[in-house]
PDB file of C-alpha atoms and ligand atoms in Angstrom:
ATOM      1  CA  UNK A  60      -0.130  -0.164  -0.103  1.00 41.00           C
ATOM      2  CA  UNK A  61       1.376   3.474  -0.742  1.00 42.00           C
ATOM      3  CA  UNK A  62       2.300   5.699   2.069  1.00 42.00           C
ATOM      4  CA  UNK A  63      -0.169   8.391   2.764  1.00 44.00           C
ATOM      5  CA  UNK A  64       1.284  11.862   1.533  1.00 45.00           C
ATOM      6  CA  UNK A  65       3.173  13.447   4.132  1.00 41.00           C
ATOM      7  CA  UNK A  66       3.960  10.572   6.127  1.00 42.00           C
ATOM      8  CA  UNK A  67       7.469   9.940   5.110  1.00 44.00           C
ATOM      9  CA  UNK A  68       8.594  13.645   4.868  1.00 53.00           C
ATOM     10  CA  UNK A  69       6.720  14.830   7.978  1.00 59.00           C
ATOM     11  CA  UNK A  70       7.322  18.723   8.776  1.00 74.00           C
ATOM     12  CA  UNK A  71       8.567  19.145  12.244  1.00 82.00           C
ATOM     13  CA  UNK A  72       5.924  20.498  14.398  1.00 90.00           C
ATOM     14  CA  UNK A  73       6.238  24.194  15.652  1.00 94.00           C
ATOM     15  CA  UNK A  74       8.206  24.848  19.170  1.00 95.00           C
ATOM     16  CA  UNK A  75       6.520  26.583  21.945  1.00 95.00           C
ATOM     17  CA  UNK A  76       6.656  30.243  21.408  1.00 96.00           C
ATOM     18  CA  UNK A  77       6.640  33.035  24.348  1.00 97.00           C
ATOM     19  CA  UNK A  78       4.744  35.814  22.271  1.00 98.00           C
ATOM     20  CA  UNK A  79       6.166  38.188  24.752  1.00 98.00           C
ATOM     21  CA  UNK A  80       9.466  37.859  23.052  1.00 97.00           C
ATOM     22  CA  UNK A  81       8.232  37.689  19.614  1.00 98.00           C
ATOM     23  CA  UNK A  82       7.784  39.624  16.351  1.00 98.00           C
ATOM     24  CA  UNK A  83       5.000  38.084  14.535  1.00 98.00           C
ATOM     25  CA  UNK A  84       4.782  38.959  10.908  1.00 98.00           C
ATOM     26  CA  UNK A  85       1.550  37.264   9.353  1.00 98.00           C
ATOM     27  CA  UNK A  86       0.623  37.308   5.516  1.00 98.00           C
ATOM     28  CA  UNK A  87      -2.827  37.565   4.987  1.00 98.00           C
ATOM     29  CA  UNK A  88      -4.477  35.844   2.038  1.00 97.00           C
ATOM     30  CA  UNK A  89      -3.769  31.929   1.719  1.00 97.00           C
ATOM     31  CA  UNK A  90      -1.960  32.316   5.235  1.00 98.00           C
ATOM     32  CA  UNK A  91      -4.735  33.554   7.522  1.00 98.00           C
ATOM     33  CA  UNK A  92      -7.858  33.118   5.377  1.00 98.00           C
ATOM     34  CA  UNK A  93      -8.479  30.788   2.399  1.00 97.00           C
ATOM     35  CA  UNK A  94      -8.021  31.938  -0.948  1.00 94.00           C
ATOM     36  CA  UNK A  95     -11.112  33.063  -2.756  1.00 91.00           C
ATOM     37  CA  UNK A  96     -11.805  32.898  -6.771  1.00 87.00           C
ATOM     38  CA  UNK A  97     -11.988  36.887  -6.622  1.00 86.00           C
ATOM     39  CA  UNK A  98      -9.981  39.217  -4.505  1.00 85.00           C
ATOM     40  CA  UNK A  99     -13.003  40.653  -2.806  1.00 89.00           C
ATOM     41  CA  UNK A 100     -14.367  37.064  -2.077  1.00 93.00           C
ATOM     42  CA  UNK A 101     -12.084  35.856   0.741  1.00 95.00           C
ATOM     43  CA  UNK A 102     -14.188  34.462   3.795  1.00 95.00           C
ATOM     44  CA  UNK A 103     -12.901  35.745   7.067  1.00 97.00           C
ATOM     45  CA  UNK A 104     -13.910  33.663  10.121  1.00 97.00           C
ATOM     46  CA  UNK A 105     -15.969  35.918  12.977  1.00 96.00           C
ATOM     47  CA  UNK A 106     -13.408  35.484  15.295  1.00 96.00           C
ATOM     48  CA  UNK A 107     -10.449  36.814  13.268  1.00 97.00           C
ATOM     49  CA  UNK A 108     -10.942  40.570  14.630  1.00 97.00           C
ATOM     50  CA  UNK A 109     -10.548  39.411  17.976  1.00 97.00           C
ATOM     51  CA  UNK A 110      -7.403  36.824  17.577  1.00 98.00           C
ATOM     52  CA  UNK A 111      -5.657  39.821  16.086  1.00 98.00           C
ATOM     53  CA  UNK A 112      -6.244  41.794  19.128  1.00 97.00           C
ATOM     54  CA  UNK A 113      -5.072  39.254  21.408  1.00 98.00           C
ATOM     55  CA  UNK A 114      -2.094  38.607  19.502  1.00 98.00           C
ATOM     56  CA  UNK A 115      -1.436  42.449  19.317  1.00 98.00           C
ATOM     57  CA  UNK A 116      -1.766  42.729  23.447  1.00 98.00           C
ATOM     58  CA  UNK A 117       0.544  39.244  23.642  1.00 98.00           C
ATOM     59  CA  UNK A 118       3.320  40.601  21.496  1.00 98.00           C
ATOM     60  CA  UNK A 119       3.064  44.268  23.115  1.00 97.00           C
ATOM     61  CA  UNK A 120       2.411  45.707  19.770  1.00 97.00           C
ATOM     62  CA  UNK A 121       4.895  43.378  17.725  1.00 98.00           C
ATOM     63  CA  UNK A 122       1.992  41.978  15.357  1.00 98.00           C
ATOM     64  CA  UNK A 123       2.351  43.147  11.930  1.00 98.00           C
ATOM     65  CA  UNK A 124       0.288  42.450   9.022  1.00 98.00           C
ATOM     66  CA  UNK A 125       2.306  41.697   5.739  1.00 98.00           C
ATOM     67  CA  UNK A 126       0.063  41.635   2.740  1.00 96.00           C
ATOM     68  CA  UNK A 127      -0.079  42.633  -1.212  1.00 91.00           C
ATOM     69  CA  UNK A 128      -3.412  44.426  -0.297  1.00 92.00           C
ATOM     70  CA  UNK A 129      -3.955  47.999   0.669  1.00 91.00           C
ATOM     71  CA  UNK A 130      -3.783  48.772   4.313  1.00 95.00           C
ATOM     72  CA  UNK A 131      -7.310  50.145   3.930  1.00 94.00           C
ATOM     73  CA  UNK A 132      -8.565  46.796   2.567  1.00 95.00           C
ATOM     74  CA  UNK A 133      -6.976  44.448   4.770  1.00 97.00           C
ATOM     75  CA  UNK A 134      -8.046  46.559   7.938  1.00 97.00           C
ATOM     76  CA  UNK A 135     -11.614  46.333   6.836  1.00 97.00           C
ATOM     77  CA  UNK A 136     -11.374  42.383   6.024  1.00 97.00           C
ATOM     78  CA  UNK A 137     -10.289  42.286   9.861  1.00 97.00           C
ATOM     79  CA  UNK A 138     -13.160  44.131  11.420  1.00 95.00           C
ATOM     80  CA  UNK A 139     -11.659  47.527  11.468  1.00 95.00           C
ATOM     81  CA  UNK A 140      -8.164  46.171  12.650  1.00 96.00           C
ATOM     82  CA  UNK A 141      -5.757  49.598  13.509  1.00 96.00           C
ATOM     83  CA  UNK A 142      -2.753  47.807  14.340  1.00 97.00           C
ATOM     84  CA  UNK A 143       0.517  47.569  12.297  1.00 98.00           C
ATOM     85  CA  UNK A 144       0.720  46.638   8.381  1.00 98.00           C
ATOM     86  CA  UNK A 145       3.084  46.318   5.785  1.00 96.00           C
ATOM     87  CA  UNK A 146       0.705  46.872   2.847  1.00 94.00           C
ATOM     88  CA  UNK A 147       0.899  46.753  -1.010  1.00 90.00           C
ATOM     89  CA  UNK A 148       4.218  44.356  -0.650  1.00 90.00           C
ATOM     90  CA  UNK A 149       5.729  47.223   1.563  1.00 91.00           C
ATOM     91  CA  UNK A 150       4.568  50.100  -0.598  1.00 89.00           C
ATOM     92  CA  UNK A 151       2.767  51.394   2.513  1.00 91.00           C
ATOM     93  CA  UNK A 152       3.289  50.870   6.352  1.00 93.00           C
ATOM     94  CA  UNK A 153       1.247  51.529   9.076  1.00 95.00           C
ATOM     95  CA  UNK A 154       3.141  51.363  12.403  1.00 94.00           C
ATOM     96  CA  UNK A 155       2.103  52.737  15.890  1.00 92.00           C
ATOM     97  CA  UNK A 156      -0.993  54.374  14.133  1.00 93.00           C
ATOM     98  CA  UNK A 157       1.139  56.288  11.812  1.00 94.00           C
ATOM     99  CA  UNK A 158       0.685  55.375   7.904  1.00 92.00           C
ATOM    100  CA  UNK A 159       3.924  56.023   5.689  1.00 87.00           C
ATOM    101  CA  UNK A 160       2.655  55.461   1.961  1.00 85.00           C
ATOM    102  CA  UNK A 161       5.199  55.361  -0.824  1.00 85.00           C
ATOM    103  CA  UNK A 162       6.126  58.478  -3.033  1.00 85.00           C
ATOM    104  CA  UNK A 163       4.279  56.917  -5.933  1.00 89.00           C
ATOM    105  CA  UNK A 164       0.943  56.124  -4.184  1.00 87.00           C
ATOM    106  CA  UNK A 165      -1.984  57.613  -5.739  1.00 90.00           C
ATOM    107  CA  UNK A 166       0.206  59.206  -8.286  1.00 93.00           C
ATOM    108  CA  UNK A 167      -0.954  59.735 -12.138  1.00 96.00           C
ATOM    109  CA  UNK A 168       1.331  57.207 -13.127  1.00 96.00           C
ATOM    110  CA  UNK A 169      -0.483  54.819 -11.095  1.00 96.00           C
ATOM    111  CA  UNK A 170      -3.881  56.034 -12.124  1.00 97.00           C
ATOM    112  CA  UNK A 171      -2.757  55.678 -15.740  1.00 98.00           C
ATOM    113  CA  UNK A 172      -1.571  52.331 -15.113  1.00 98.00           C
ATOM    114  CA  UNK A 173      -4.755  51.036 -13.376  1.00 98.00           C
ATOM    115  CA  UNK A 174      -6.761  52.683 -16.426  1.00 98.00           C
ATOM    116  CA  UNK A 175      -4.974  50.586 -18.933  1.00 98.00           C
ATOM    117  CA  UNK A 176      -5.076  47.207 -16.895  1.00 98.00           C
ATOM    118  CA  UNK A 177      -8.766  47.886 -15.949  1.00 98.00           C
ATOM    119  CA  UNK A 178      -9.325  48.747 -19.889  1.00 98.00           C
ATOM    120  CA  UNK A 179      -7.584  45.375 -21.025  1.00 98.00           C
ATOM    121  CA  UNK A 180      -9.445  43.367 -18.303  1.00 98.00           C
ATOM    122  CA  UNK A 181     -12.760  44.751 -19.532  1.00 97.00           C
ATOM    123  CA  UNK A 182     -12.211  43.118 -23.052  1.00 97.00           C
ATOM    124  CA  UNK A 183     -10.911  39.815 -21.707  1.00 96.00           C
ATOM    125  CA  UNK A 184     -13.552  37.957 -20.202  1.00 95.00           C
ATOM    126  CA  UNK A 185     -12.505  36.309 -16.908  1.00 96.00           C
ATOM    127  CA  UNK A 186      -9.717  38.697 -16.160  1.00 97.00           C
ATOM    128  CA  UNK A 187      -9.866  40.913 -13.136  1.00 97.00           C
ATOM    129  CA  UNK A 188      -8.063  44.138 -12.741  1.00 97.00           C
ATOM    130  CA  UNK A 189      -7.409  45.309  -8.922  1.00 95.00           C
ATOM    131  CA  UNK A 190      -6.075  48.708  -8.370  1.00 95.00           C
ATOM    132  CA  UNK A 191      -3.617  49.493  -5.353  1.00 90.00           C
ATOM    133  CA  UNK A 192      -2.614  52.721  -4.207  1.00 89.00           C
ATOM    134  CA  UNK A 193       0.895  52.045  -5.588  1.00 90.00           C
ATOM    135  CA  UNK A 194       0.231  49.900  -8.490  1.00 93.00           C
ATOM    136  CA  UNK A 195      -2.141  47.468 -10.243  1.00 96.00           C
ATOM    137  CA  UNK A 196      -2.810  43.668 -10.456  1.00 96.00           C
ATOM    138  CA  UNK A 197      -4.123  41.610 -13.258  1.00 97.00           C
ATOM    139  CA  UNK A 198      -5.725  38.153 -12.071  1.00 96.00           C
ATOM    140  CA  UNK A 199      -6.082  35.334 -14.055  1.00 97.00           C
ATOM    141  CA  UNK A 200      -7.353  32.622 -11.567  1.00 94.00           C
ATOM    142  CA  UNK A 201     -10.683  32.293 -13.537  1.00 95.00           C
ATOM    143  CA  UNK A 202      -9.134  31.889 -16.840  1.00 97.00           C
ATOM    144  CA  UNK A 203      -5.652  30.193 -16.645  1.00 96.00           C
ATOM    145  CA  UNK A 204      -5.460  29.778 -20.337  1.00 97.00           C
ATOM    146  CA  UNK A 205      -5.280  33.528 -20.509  1.00 96.00           C
ATOM    147  CA  UNK A 206      -1.909  33.817 -18.465  1.00 97.00           C
ATOM    148  CA  UNK A 207       0.266  34.613 -21.520  1.00 97.00           C
ATOM    149  CA  UNK A 208      -1.886  37.296 -22.781  1.00 96.00           C
ATOM    150  CA  UNK A 209      -1.969  38.817 -19.061  1.00 97.00           C
ATOM    151  CA  UNK A 210       1.607  38.380 -19.132  1.00 97.00           C
ATOM    152  CA  UNK A 211       2.478  40.071 -22.293  1.00 97.00           C
ATOM    153  CA  UNK A 212       0.292  43.039 -21.652  1.00 98.00           C
ATOM    154  CA  UNK A 213       1.771  43.908 -18.227  1.00 97.00           C
ATOM    155  CA  UNK A 214       5.311  43.093 -19.481  1.00 98.00           C
ATOM    156  CA  UNK A 215       4.919  45.809 -22.123  1.00 98.00           C
ATOM    157  CA  UNK A 216       3.549  48.016 -19.593  1.00 97.00           C
ATOM    158  CA  UNK A 217       6.809  47.484 -17.239  1.00 97.00           C
ATOM    159  CA  UNK A 218       9.229  47.771 -20.282  1.00 97.00           C
ATOM    160  CA  UNK A 219       7.567  51.256 -20.661  1.00 97.00           C
ATOM    161  CA  UNK A 220       7.677  52.464 -17.007  1.00 96.00           C
ATOM    162  CA  UNK A 221      11.202  52.256 -15.746  1.00 94.00           C
ATOM    163  CA  UNK A 222       9.921  53.076 -12.138  1.00 93.00           C
ATOM    164  CA  UNK A 223       8.041  49.961 -12.092  1.00 95.00           C
ATOM    165  CA  UNK A 224       8.767  46.286 -11.650  1.00 95.00           C
ATOM    166  CA  UNK A 225       6.387  43.027 -13.106  1.00 96.00           C
ATOM    167  CA  UNK A 226       5.904  40.442 -10.143  1.00 92.00           C
ATOM    168  CA  UNK A 227       3.950  37.017 -10.536  1.00 90.00           C
ATOM    169  CA  UNK A 228       2.042  35.832  -7.786  1.00 84.00           C
ATOM    170  CA  UNK A 229      -0.652  33.258  -7.211  1.00 84.00           C
ATOM    171  CA  UNK A 230      -2.508  33.497 -10.707  1.00 92.00           C
ATOM    172  CA  UNK A 231      -1.981  37.034 -10.848  1.00 95.00           C
ATOM    173  CA  UNK A 232       0.581  39.608 -12.307  1.00 96.00           C
ATOM    174  CA  UNK A 233       1.215  42.823 -10.631  1.00 94.00           C
ATOM    175  CA  UNK A 234       2.912  46.050 -11.353  1.00 96.00           C
ATOM    176  CA  UNK A 235       4.530  48.039  -8.456  1.00 91.00           C
ATOM    177  CA  UNK A 236       7.368  50.352  -7.786  1.00 92.00           C
ATOM    178  CA  UNK A 237      10.804  49.149  -7.853  1.00 91.00           C
ATOM    179  CA  UNK A 238      12.730  48.317  -4.711  1.00 87.00           C
ATOM    180  CA  UNK A 239       9.884  47.101  -2.580  1.00 88.00           C
ATOM    181  CA  UNK A 240       9.331  43.686  -1.028  1.00 90.00           C
ATOM    182  CA  UNK A 241       7.928  42.061   1.923  1.00 94.00           C
ATOM    183  CA  UNK A 242      11.198  40.953   2.758  1.00 95.00           C
ATOM    184  CA  UNK A 243      13.056  44.601   2.467  1.00 92.00           C
ATOM    185  CA  UNK A 244      10.096  46.069   4.868  1.00 94.00           C
ATOM    186  CA  UNK A 245      10.320  42.946   7.574  1.00 96.00           C
ATOM    187  CA  UNK A 246      14.182  43.368   7.541  1.00 95.00           C
ATOM    188  CA  UNK A 247      13.996  47.216   8.189  1.00 92.00           C
ATOM    189  CA  UNK A 248      11.583  46.837  10.650  1.00 94.00           C
ATOM    190  CA  UNK A 249      13.667  44.280  12.729  1.00 96.00           C
ATOM    191  CA  UNK A 250      16.222  46.844  12.687  1.00 95.00           C
ATOM    192  CA  UNK A 251      14.192  49.539  14.769  1.00 94.00           C
ATOM    193  CA  UNK A 252      14.411  49.664  18.399  1.00 95.00           C
ATOM    194  CA  UNK A 253      11.002  48.629  19.001  1.00 95.00           C
ATOM    195  CA  UNK A 254      11.810  45.044  17.098  1.00 97.00           C
ATOM    196  CA  UNK A 255      15.538  44.567  17.762  1.00 95.00           C
ATOM    197  CA  UNK A 256      16.233  41.399  20.082  1.00 95.00           C
ATOM    198  CA  UNK A 257      12.798  39.969  19.362  1.00 97.00           C
ATOM    199  CA  UNK A 258      12.208  36.570  17.911  1.00 97.00           C
ATOM    200  CA  UNK A 259      11.207  36.887  14.034  1.00 98.00           C
ATOM    201  CA  UNK A 260       8.047  34.744  13.177  1.00 98.00           C
ATOM    202  CA  UNK A 261       6.849  34.761   9.476  1.00 98.00           C
ATOM    203  CA  UNK A 262       3.829  32.675   8.118  1.00 98.00           C
ATOM    204  CA  UNK A 263       3.424  33.039   4.469  1.00 98.00           C
ATOM    205  CA  UNK A 264       1.988  31.183   1.542  1.00 97.00           C
ATOM    206  CA  UNK A 265       2.980  32.487  -1.943  1.00 93.00           C
ATOM    207  CA  UNK A 266       6.178  32.808  -4.009  1.00 90.00           C
ATOM    208  CA  UNK A 267       6.351  36.614  -3.131  1.00 89.00           C
ATOM    209  CA  UNK A 268       6.789  35.342   0.732  1.00 96.00           C
ATOM    210  CA  UNK A 269       9.745  33.299  -0.046  1.00 96.00           C
ATOM    211  CA  UNK A 270      12.690  35.624   0.165  1.00 96.00           C
ATOM    212  CA  UNK A 271      11.061  36.681   3.711  1.00 97.00           C
ATOM    213  CA  UNK A 272      10.372  33.098   4.905  1.00 98.00           C
ATOM    214  CA  UNK A 273      14.124  32.344   3.841  1.00 98.00           C
ATOM    215  CA  UNK A 274      15.561  35.233   5.888  1.00 98.00           C
ATOM    216  CA  UNK A 275      13.635  34.432   8.882  1.00 98.00           C
ATOM    217  CA  UNK A 276      14.594  30.939   8.719  1.00 97.00           C
ATOM    218  CA  UNK A 277      18.223  32.055   8.862  1.00 97.00           C
ATOM    219  CA  UNK A 278      17.926  34.404  11.886  1.00 96.00           C
ATOM    220  CA  UNK A 279      18.609  33.287  15.299  1.00 92.00           C
ATOM    221  CA  UNK A 280      15.577  31.473  16.865  1.00 93.00           C
ATOM    222  CA  UNK A 281      13.775  32.525  13.754  1.00 97.00           C
ATOM    223  CA  UNK A 282      10.451  30.661  12.904  1.00 97.00           C
ATOM    224  CA  UNK A 283       9.491  30.962   9.063  1.00 98.00           C
ATOM    225  CA  UNK A 284       6.321  28.775   8.637  1.00 98.00           C
ATOM    226  CA  UNK A 285       5.290  27.969   4.812  1.00 97.00           C
ATOM    227  CA  UNK A 286       1.533  27.535   4.559  1.00 98.00           C
ATOM    228  CA  UNK A 287       0.228  25.083   2.007  1.00 97.00           C
ATOM    229  CA  UNK A 288       2.331  22.704  -0.442  1.00 95.00           C
ATOM    230  CA  UNK A 289       5.391  23.917  -2.745  1.00 94.00           C
ATOM    231  CA  UNK A 290       8.956  24.364  -2.375  1.00 95.00           C
ATOM    232  CA  UNK A 291      10.114  26.593   0.533  1.00 96.00           C
ATOM    233  CA  UNK A 292      13.136  28.024   2.265  1.00 96.00           C
ATOM    234  CA  UNK A 293      11.260  28.145   5.455  1.00 97.00           C
ATOM    235  CA  UNK A 294      11.917  25.818   8.551  1.00 95.00           C
ATOM    236  CA  UNK A 295       8.348  24.645   9.314  1.00 97.00           C
ATOM    237  CA  UNK A 296       5.203  24.100   7.239  1.00 97.00           C
ATOM    238  CA  UNK A 297       1.365  24.052   8.035  1.00 97.00           C
ATOM    239  CA  UNK A 298      -1.028  22.783   5.629  1.00 96.00           C
ATOM    240  CA  UNK A 299      -3.740  25.481   5.720  1.00 97.00           C
ATOM    241  CA  UNK A 300      -5.232  28.949   7.055  1.00 98.00           C
ATOM    242  CA  UNK A 301      -7.172  26.976   9.769  1.00 97.00           C
ATOM    243  CA  UNK A 302      -4.039  25.170  10.826  1.00 97.00           C
ATOM    244  CA  UNK A 303      -2.249  28.787  11.297  1.00 98.00           C
ATOM    245  CA  UNK A 304      -5.093  29.908  13.320  1.00 97.00           C
ATOM    246  CA  UNK A 305      -5.111  27.110  15.395  1.00 96.00           C
ATOM    247  CA  UNK A 306      -1.339  27.387  16.131  1.00 97.00           C
ATOM    248  CA  UNK A 307      -1.784  31.164  17.084  1.00 98.00           C
ATOM    249  CA  UNK A 308      -4.338  30.148  19.332  1.00 97.00           C
ATOM    250  CA  UNK A 309      -2.210  27.502  20.817  1.00 96.00           C
ATOM    251  CA  UNK A 310       0.603  29.944  21.643  1.00 97.00           C
ATOM    252  CA  UNK A 311      -1.962  32.553  23.042  1.00 97.00           C
ATOM    253  CA  UNK A 312      -2.656  29.549  25.570  1.00 94.00           C
ATOM    254  CA  UNK A 313       0.990  29.111  26.711  1.00 74.00           C
TER     255      UNK A 313
HETATM  256 MG1   MG B 402      -0.715  35.215   0.716  1.00 73.52          MG
END
């Protein structure tokens, strides 16, 4: 009989964690909540806002949501969450109640790129354009066969706009300002007085999370947790968002 999947290559169980000594970085989509067919379609469990409040308290304000979404959108999904966020992959940051947008946020060039990608999506059934304060995403989750067209269009825009880079994420392509990434933001935050000396913890599911997962796994006492299947530089793995929420509850009980 074939071995059940995972029996042979079991991932190590996550260790106990003293949250008062941790800096807890959490991706949102695919990590705290299951992915949905459309960006607005995610279902947020009713206990999530309370879970975030308790984690924020237990870490004494060192909880940071690290997401590709705008801060305003993820805050709304989390029931009016007012805590720390690295948003738009690092193009926006909110720390201690203060928001620092990227210089290109809501700029003319971003609006123009948004218009062009929206017009393209409008003539290609199933493609979805998602505007962000600092860029634009083209989702092809509903029409995977259109990936080459989506890529070709955004690649042409990237070539014509030298301040922007093209990024590939799960079933989507995204244009955002150069030099921006989740790992760059996490590394910078870990150097600030408030975070230095804390044990870095990061949960993420996507290819765009890999540089940060690898970096955290290489830090002393760093806990990098890959959510779901796929190759990773993380040192731990959980199968799905429900398991992430259970793990966080477990650490809160300790
Ligand atoms: Mg994700």
